[in-house]
Short mmCIF file of C-alpha atoms in Angstrom, two decimals:
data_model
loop_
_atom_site.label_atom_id
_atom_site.label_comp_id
_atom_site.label_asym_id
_atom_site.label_seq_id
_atom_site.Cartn_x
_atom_site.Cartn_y
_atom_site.Cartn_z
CA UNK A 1 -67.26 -19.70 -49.85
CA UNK A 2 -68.50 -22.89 -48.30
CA UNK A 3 -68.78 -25.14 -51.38
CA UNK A 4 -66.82 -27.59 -49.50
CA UNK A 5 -68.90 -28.10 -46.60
CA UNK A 6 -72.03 -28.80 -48.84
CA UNK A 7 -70.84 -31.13 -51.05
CA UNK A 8 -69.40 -33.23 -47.71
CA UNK A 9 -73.11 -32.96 -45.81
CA UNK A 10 -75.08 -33.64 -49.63
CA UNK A 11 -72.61 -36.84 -49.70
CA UNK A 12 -74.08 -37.83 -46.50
CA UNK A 13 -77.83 -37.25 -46.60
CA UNK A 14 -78.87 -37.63 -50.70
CA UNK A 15 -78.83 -40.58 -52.21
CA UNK A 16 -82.53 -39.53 -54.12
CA UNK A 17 -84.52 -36.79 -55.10
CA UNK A 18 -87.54 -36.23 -56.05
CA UNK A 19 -89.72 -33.59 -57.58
CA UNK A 20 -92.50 -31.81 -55.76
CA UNK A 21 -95.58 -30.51 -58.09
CA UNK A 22 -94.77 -26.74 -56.61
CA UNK A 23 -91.36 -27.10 -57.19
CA UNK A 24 -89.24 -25.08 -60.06
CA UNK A 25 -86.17 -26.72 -59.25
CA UNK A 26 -85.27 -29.09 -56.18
CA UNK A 27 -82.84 -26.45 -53.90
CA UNK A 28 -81.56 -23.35 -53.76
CA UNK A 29 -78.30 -22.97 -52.62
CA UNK A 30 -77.11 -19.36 -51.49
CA UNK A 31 -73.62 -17.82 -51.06
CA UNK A 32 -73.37 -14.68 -49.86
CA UNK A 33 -73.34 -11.72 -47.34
CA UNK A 34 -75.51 -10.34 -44.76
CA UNK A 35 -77.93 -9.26 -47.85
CA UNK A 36 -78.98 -13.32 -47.70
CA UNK A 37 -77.80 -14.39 -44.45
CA UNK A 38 -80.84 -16.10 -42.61
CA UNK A 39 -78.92 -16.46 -39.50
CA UNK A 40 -75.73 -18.40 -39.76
CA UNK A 41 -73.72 -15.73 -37.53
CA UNK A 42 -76.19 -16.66 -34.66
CA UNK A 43 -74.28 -20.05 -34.44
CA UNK A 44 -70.65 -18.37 -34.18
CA UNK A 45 -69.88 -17.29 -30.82
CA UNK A 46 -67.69 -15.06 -31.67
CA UNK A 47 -69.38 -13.11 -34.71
CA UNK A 48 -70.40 -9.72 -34.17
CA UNK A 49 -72.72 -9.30 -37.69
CA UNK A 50 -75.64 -10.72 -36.14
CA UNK A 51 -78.82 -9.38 -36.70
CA UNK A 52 -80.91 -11.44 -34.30
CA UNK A 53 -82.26 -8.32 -32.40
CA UNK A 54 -85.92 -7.58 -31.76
CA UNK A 55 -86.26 -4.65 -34.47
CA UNK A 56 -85.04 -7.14 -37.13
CA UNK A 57 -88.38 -8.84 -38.31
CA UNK A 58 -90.63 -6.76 -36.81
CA UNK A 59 -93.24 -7.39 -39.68
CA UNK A 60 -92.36 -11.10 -40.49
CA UNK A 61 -95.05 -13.68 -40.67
CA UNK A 62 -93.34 -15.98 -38.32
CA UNK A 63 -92.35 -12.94 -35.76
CA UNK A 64 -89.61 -14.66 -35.31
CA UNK A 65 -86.36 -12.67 -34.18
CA UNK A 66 -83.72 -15.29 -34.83
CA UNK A 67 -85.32 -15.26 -38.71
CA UNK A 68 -86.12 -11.71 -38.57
CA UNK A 69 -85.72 -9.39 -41.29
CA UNK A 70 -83.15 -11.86 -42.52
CA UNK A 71 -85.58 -14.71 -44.31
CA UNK A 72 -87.69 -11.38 -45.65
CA UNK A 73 -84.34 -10.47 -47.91
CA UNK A 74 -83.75 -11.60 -50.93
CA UNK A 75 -84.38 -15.59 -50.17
CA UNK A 76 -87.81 -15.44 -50.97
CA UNK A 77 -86.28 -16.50 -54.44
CA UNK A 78 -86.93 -19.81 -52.63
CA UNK A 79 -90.95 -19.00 -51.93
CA UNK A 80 -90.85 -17.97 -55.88
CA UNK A 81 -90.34 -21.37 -56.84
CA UNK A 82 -92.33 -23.15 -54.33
CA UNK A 83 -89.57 -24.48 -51.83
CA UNK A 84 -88.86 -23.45 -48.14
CA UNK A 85 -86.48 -20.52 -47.30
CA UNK A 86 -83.11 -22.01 -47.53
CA UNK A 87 -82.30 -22.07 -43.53
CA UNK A 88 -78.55 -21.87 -42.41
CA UNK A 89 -76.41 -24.57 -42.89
CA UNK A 90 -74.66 -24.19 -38.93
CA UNK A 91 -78.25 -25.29 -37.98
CA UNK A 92 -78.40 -27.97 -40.10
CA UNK A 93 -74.83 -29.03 -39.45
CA UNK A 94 -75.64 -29.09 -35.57
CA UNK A 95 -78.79 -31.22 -36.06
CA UNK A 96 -77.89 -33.71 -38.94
CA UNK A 97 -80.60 -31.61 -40.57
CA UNK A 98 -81.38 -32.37 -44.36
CA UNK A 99 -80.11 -30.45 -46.84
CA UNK A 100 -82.84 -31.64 -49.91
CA UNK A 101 -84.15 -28.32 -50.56
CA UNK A 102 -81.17 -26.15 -50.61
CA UNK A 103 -78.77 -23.95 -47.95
CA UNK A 104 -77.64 -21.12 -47.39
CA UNK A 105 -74.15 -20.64 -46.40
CA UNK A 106 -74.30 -16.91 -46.49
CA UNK A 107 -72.72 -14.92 -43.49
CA UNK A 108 -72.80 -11.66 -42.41
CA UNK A 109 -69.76 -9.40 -43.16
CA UNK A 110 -68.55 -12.35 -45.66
CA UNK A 111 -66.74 -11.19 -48.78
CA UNK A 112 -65.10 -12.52 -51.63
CA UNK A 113 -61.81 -12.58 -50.70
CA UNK A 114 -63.07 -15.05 -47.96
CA UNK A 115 -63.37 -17.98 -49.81
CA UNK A 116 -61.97 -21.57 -48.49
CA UNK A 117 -59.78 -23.88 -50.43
CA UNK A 118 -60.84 -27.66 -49.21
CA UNK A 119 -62.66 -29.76 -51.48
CA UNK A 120 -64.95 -32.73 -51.09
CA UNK A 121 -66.03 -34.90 -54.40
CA UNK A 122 -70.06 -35.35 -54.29
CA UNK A 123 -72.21 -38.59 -54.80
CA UNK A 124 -73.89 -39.00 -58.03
CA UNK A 125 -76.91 -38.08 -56.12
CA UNK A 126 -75.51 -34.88 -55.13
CA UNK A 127 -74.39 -34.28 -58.49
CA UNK A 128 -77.52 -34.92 -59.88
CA UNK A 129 -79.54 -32.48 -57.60
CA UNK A 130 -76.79 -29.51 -57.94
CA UNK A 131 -76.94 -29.58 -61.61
CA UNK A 132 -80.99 -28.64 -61.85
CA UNK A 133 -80.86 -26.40 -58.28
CA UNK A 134 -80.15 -23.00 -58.47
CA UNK A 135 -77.01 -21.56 -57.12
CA UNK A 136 -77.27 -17.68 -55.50
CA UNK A 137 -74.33 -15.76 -55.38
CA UNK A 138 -75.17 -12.19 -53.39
CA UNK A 139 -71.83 -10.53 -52.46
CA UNK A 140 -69.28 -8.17 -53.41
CA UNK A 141 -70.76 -5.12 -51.12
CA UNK A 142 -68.10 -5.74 -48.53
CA UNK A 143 -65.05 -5.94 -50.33
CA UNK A 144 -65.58 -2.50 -51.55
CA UNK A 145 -66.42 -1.60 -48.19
CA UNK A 146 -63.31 -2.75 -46.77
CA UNK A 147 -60.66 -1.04 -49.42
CA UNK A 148 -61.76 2.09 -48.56
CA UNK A 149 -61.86 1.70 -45.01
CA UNK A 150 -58.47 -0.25 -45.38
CA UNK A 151 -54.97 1.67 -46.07
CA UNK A 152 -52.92 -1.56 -46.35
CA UNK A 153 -55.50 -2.32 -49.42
CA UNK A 154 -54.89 1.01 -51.00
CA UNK A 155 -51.39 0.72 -50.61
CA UNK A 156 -51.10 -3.07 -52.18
CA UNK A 157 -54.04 -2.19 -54.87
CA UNK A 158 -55.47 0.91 -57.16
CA UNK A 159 -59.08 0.86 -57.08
CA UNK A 160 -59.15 -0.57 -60.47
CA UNK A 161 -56.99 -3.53 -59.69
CA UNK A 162 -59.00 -4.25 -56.87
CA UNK A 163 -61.84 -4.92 -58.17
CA UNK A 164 -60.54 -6.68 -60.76
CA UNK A 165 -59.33 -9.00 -58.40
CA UNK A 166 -62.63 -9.21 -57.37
CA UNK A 167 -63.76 -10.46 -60.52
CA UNK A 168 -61.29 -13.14 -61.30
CA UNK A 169 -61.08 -14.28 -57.44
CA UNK A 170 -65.68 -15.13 -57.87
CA UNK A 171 -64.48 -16.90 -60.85
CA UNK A 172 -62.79 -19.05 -59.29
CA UNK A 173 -65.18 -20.19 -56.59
CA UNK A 174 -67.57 -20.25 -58.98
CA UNK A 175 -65.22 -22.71 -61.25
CA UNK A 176 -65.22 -25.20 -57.85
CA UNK A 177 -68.88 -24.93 -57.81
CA UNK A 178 -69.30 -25.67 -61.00
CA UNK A 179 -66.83 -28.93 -60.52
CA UNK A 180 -69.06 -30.14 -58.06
CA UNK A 181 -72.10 -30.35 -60.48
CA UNK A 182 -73.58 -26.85 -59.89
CA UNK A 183 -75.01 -25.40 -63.72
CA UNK A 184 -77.45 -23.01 -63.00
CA UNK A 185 -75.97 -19.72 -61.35
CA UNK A 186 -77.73 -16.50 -60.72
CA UNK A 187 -76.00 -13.91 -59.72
CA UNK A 188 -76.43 -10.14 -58.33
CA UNK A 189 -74.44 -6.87 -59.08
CA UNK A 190 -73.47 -4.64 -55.87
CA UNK A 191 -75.63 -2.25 -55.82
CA UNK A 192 -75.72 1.73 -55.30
CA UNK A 193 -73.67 1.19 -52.13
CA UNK A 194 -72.54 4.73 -51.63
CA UNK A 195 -76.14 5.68 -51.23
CA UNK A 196 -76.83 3.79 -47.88
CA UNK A 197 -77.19 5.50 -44.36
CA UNK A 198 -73.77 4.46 -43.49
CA UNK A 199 -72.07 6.12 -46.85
CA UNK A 200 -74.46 9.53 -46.71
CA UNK A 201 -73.92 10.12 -42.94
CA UNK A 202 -69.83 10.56 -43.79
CA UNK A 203 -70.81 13.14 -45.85
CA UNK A 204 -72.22 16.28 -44.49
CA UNK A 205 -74.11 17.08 -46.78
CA UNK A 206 -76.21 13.61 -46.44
CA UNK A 207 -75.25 12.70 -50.70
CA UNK A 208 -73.75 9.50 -51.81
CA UNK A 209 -70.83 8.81 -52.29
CA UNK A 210 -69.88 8.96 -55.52
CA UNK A 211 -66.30 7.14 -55.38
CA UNK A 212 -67.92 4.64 -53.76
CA UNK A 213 -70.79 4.35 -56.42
CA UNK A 214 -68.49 4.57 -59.10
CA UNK A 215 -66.24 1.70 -57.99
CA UNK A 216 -69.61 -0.52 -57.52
CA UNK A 217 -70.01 0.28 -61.07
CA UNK A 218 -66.71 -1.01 -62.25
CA UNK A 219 -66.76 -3.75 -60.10
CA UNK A 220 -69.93 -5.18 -62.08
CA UNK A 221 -68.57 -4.18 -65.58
CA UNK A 222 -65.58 -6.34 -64.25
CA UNK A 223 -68.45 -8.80 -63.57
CA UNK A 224 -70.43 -9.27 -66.33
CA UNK A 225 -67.57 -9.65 -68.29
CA UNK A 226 -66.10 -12.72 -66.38
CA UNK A 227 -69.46 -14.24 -66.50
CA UNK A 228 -69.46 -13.86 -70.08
CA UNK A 229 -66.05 -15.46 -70.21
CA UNK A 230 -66.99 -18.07 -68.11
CA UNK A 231 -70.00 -19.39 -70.06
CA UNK A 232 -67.83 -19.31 -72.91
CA UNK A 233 -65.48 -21.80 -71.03
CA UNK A 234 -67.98 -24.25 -69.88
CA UNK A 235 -70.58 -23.99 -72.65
CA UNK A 236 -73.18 -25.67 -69.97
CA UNK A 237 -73.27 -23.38 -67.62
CA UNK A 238 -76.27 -21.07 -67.21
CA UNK A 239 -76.51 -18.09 -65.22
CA UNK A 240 -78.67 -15.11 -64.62
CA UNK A 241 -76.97 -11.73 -63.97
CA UNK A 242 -79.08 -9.11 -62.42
CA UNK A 243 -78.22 -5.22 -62.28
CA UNK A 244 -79.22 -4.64 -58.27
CA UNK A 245 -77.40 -1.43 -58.73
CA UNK A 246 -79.40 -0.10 -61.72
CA UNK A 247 -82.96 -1.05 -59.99
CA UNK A 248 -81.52 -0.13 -56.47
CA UNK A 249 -80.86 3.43 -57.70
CA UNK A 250 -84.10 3.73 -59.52
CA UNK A 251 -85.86 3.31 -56.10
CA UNK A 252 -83.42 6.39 -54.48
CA UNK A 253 -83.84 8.82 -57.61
CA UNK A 254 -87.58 8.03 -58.32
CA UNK A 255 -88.62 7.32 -54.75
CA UNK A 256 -92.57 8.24 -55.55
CA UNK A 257 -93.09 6.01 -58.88
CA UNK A 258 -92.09 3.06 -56.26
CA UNK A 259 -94.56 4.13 -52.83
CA UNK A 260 -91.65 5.54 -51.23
CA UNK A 261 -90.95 8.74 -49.37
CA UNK A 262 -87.69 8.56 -47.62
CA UNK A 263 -84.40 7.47 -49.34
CA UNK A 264 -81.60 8.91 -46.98
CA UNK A 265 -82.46 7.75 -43.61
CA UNK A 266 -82.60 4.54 -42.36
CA UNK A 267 -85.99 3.44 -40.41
CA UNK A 268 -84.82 1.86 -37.94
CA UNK A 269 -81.06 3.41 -35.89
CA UNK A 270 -80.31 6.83 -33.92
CA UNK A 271 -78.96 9.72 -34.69
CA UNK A 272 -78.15 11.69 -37.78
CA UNK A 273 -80.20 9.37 -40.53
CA UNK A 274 -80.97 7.03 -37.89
CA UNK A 275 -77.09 6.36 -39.03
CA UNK A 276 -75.02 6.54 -36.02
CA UNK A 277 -75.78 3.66 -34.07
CA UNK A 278 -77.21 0.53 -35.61
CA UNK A 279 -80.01 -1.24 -35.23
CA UNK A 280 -79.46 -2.09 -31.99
CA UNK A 281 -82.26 -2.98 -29.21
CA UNK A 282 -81.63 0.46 -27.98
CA UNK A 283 -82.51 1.94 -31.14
CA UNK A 284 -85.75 3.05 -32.47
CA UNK A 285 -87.48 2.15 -35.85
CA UNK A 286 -89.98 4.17 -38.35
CA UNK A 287 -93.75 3.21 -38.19
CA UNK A 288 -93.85 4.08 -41.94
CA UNK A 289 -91.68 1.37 -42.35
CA UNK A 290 -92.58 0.83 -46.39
CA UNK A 291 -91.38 4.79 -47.06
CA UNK A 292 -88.18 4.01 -46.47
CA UNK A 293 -85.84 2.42 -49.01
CA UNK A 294 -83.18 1.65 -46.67
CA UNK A 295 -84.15 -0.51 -42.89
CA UNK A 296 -81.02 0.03 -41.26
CA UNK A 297 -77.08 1.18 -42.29
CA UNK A 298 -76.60 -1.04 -45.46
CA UNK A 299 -79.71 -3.07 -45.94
CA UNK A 300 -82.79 -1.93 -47.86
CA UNK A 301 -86.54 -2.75 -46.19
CA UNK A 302 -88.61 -5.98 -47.53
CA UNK A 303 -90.67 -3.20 -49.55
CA UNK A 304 -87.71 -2.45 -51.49
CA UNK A 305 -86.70 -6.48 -51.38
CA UNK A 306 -89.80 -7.08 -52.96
CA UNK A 307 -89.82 -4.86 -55.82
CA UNK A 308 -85.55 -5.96 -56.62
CA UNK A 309 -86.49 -9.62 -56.25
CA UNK A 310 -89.74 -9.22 -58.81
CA UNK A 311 -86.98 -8.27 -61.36
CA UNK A 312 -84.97 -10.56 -60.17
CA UNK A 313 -87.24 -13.57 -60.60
CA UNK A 314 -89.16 -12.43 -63.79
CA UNK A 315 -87.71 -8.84 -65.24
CA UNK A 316 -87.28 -7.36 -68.61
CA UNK A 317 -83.49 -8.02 -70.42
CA UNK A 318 -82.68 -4.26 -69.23
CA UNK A 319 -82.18 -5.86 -65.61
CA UNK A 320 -81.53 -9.27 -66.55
CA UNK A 321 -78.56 -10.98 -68.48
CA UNK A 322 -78.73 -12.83 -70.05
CA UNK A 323 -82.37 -14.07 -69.21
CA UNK A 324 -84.31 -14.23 -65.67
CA UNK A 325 -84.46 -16.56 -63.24
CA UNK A 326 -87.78 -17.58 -64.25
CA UNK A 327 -86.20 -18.26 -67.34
CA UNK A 328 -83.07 -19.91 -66.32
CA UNK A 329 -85.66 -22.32 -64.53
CA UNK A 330 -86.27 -23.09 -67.93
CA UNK A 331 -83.54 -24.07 -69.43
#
């Protein structure tokens, strides 16, 4: 996680800040994977999880492929409380670009276990702004991912201790953000991840899969309970916890209470589910794209962004813990 690299560029550029009327809080900060990444892989040459391909965006305000489908995920947290879309901080970072209003350091195909170790201490300033911004943590998908598709990690781990590893490796990132000044954290369960195009088409007969699922599952009991643990270490931090997998699975199981049709296929890809290629320029996308639950392999479509980041923002305690982030704002 890039903690490091924004405490170094708020050192530089905040001295100040000040409140806007619109504003819930002065930034949003955002760790995470290609669920919040709002292009940040465009600036490495040598990344291959970039997403900057006509399809992507296709119904964006701003039309804009670079952006895409990326600033329609789950950042609009940002538009909820009346500031910008946190942009990327490589494009920041190349332009001496300001960082007042938050950042998002996520990348695509980040996980936990790829967290950095360096350290920079923060102006007062910096301090000052990190302890009333919010902090977004969306990851956790890929790590999961990755054992299974890894036999060195099922050979050095069981399932169990993996995630659990998980668990106490966040904790510690979020421990260094939390040295830096950061105090309000909200936070997002993996979701249903065996239920995405890329888990059903392994499976012929299109299902989840339920290993998979059921590993998500521990991985956020294993989550919840560190956060719990955590706040009872460092009495002022405040977080929000929100059950993506519970809401997530709602969607795929009740598809018609939501406005959606399809929940196996993904609207835009080829082949079986639209699941064997990506979404490539050389694939094809649905025109029906709010049916779908899922846009492509692994991500869900803005329709279903916009119903998990309603509960997100302002939901009832059975998706929240231990409050909202409306109500976090408020603390």
């Amino acid at each position: 996680m890039a903690h490091s690299v924004l405490l170094l560029f708020l050192s530089s550029f905040i001295l100040s800040f000040n409140f806007l009327e619109a504003q819930m809080v002065p930034a949003v900060f955002v760790f995470g994977d290609s669920l919040v990444d709002v292009g940040n892989n465009n600036y490495l040459k040598l990344s291959l999880a970039k997403a900057d391909f006509p399809h992507n965006g296709v119904d964006f305000p701003t039309k804009n492929q670079l952006e895409g489908l990326l600033m329609a995920r789950m950042l609009r947290i940002s538009w909820k409380v009346g500031l910008p879309t946190s942009p990327p901080y490589l494009s920041l970072a190349s332009n001496n670009g300001s960082f007042l209003t938050g950042v998002s350091f996520a990348s695509g195909g980040a996980g936990i276990f790829d967290g950095a170790d360096d350290r920079y201490l923060g102006s007062s300033g910096a301090q000052k702004l990190l302890s009333k911004s919010l902090i977004a943590v969306v990851i956790g998908s890929n790590d999961i991912f990755g054992y299974f598709d890894s036999s060195d990690l099922r050979k050095k781990n069981t399932p169990q201790q993996y995630v659990d590893l998980m668990a106490a490796t966040l904790k510690v990132q979020l421990q260094r953000i939390y040295n830096v000044g950061a105090r309000k954290f909200v936070i997002t369960g993996t979701g249903p991840i065996g239920c995405c195009p890329s888990q059903r088409n392994k499976n012929k007969t299109g299902e989840c899969s339920e290993e998979t699922n059921y590993w998500s599952v521990k991985y956020n009991e294993g989550l919840k309970s560190m956060l719990q643990k955590l706040k009872s270490e460092f009495k002022d931090i405040n977080y929000s916890y929100f059950d993506t997998y519970s809401v997530l699975l709602s969607l795929i199981q009740n598809p018609t209470a939501y406005g959606f049709a399809e929940v196996k296929a993904a609207c835009c890809g080829l082949g079986n589910l639209n699941a064997k290629v990506a979404c490539l320029p050389v694939a094809k996308y649905c025109s029906n794209r709010n049916d779908h639950v899922f846009w492509d392999l692994y991500h869900p479509t803005e329709a279903a962004h916009r119903i998990l980041l309603d509960d997100i923002f302002d939901g009832s305690s059975q998706y929240t813990f231990p409050m909202n982030v409306k109500q976090l704002i408020a603390v």
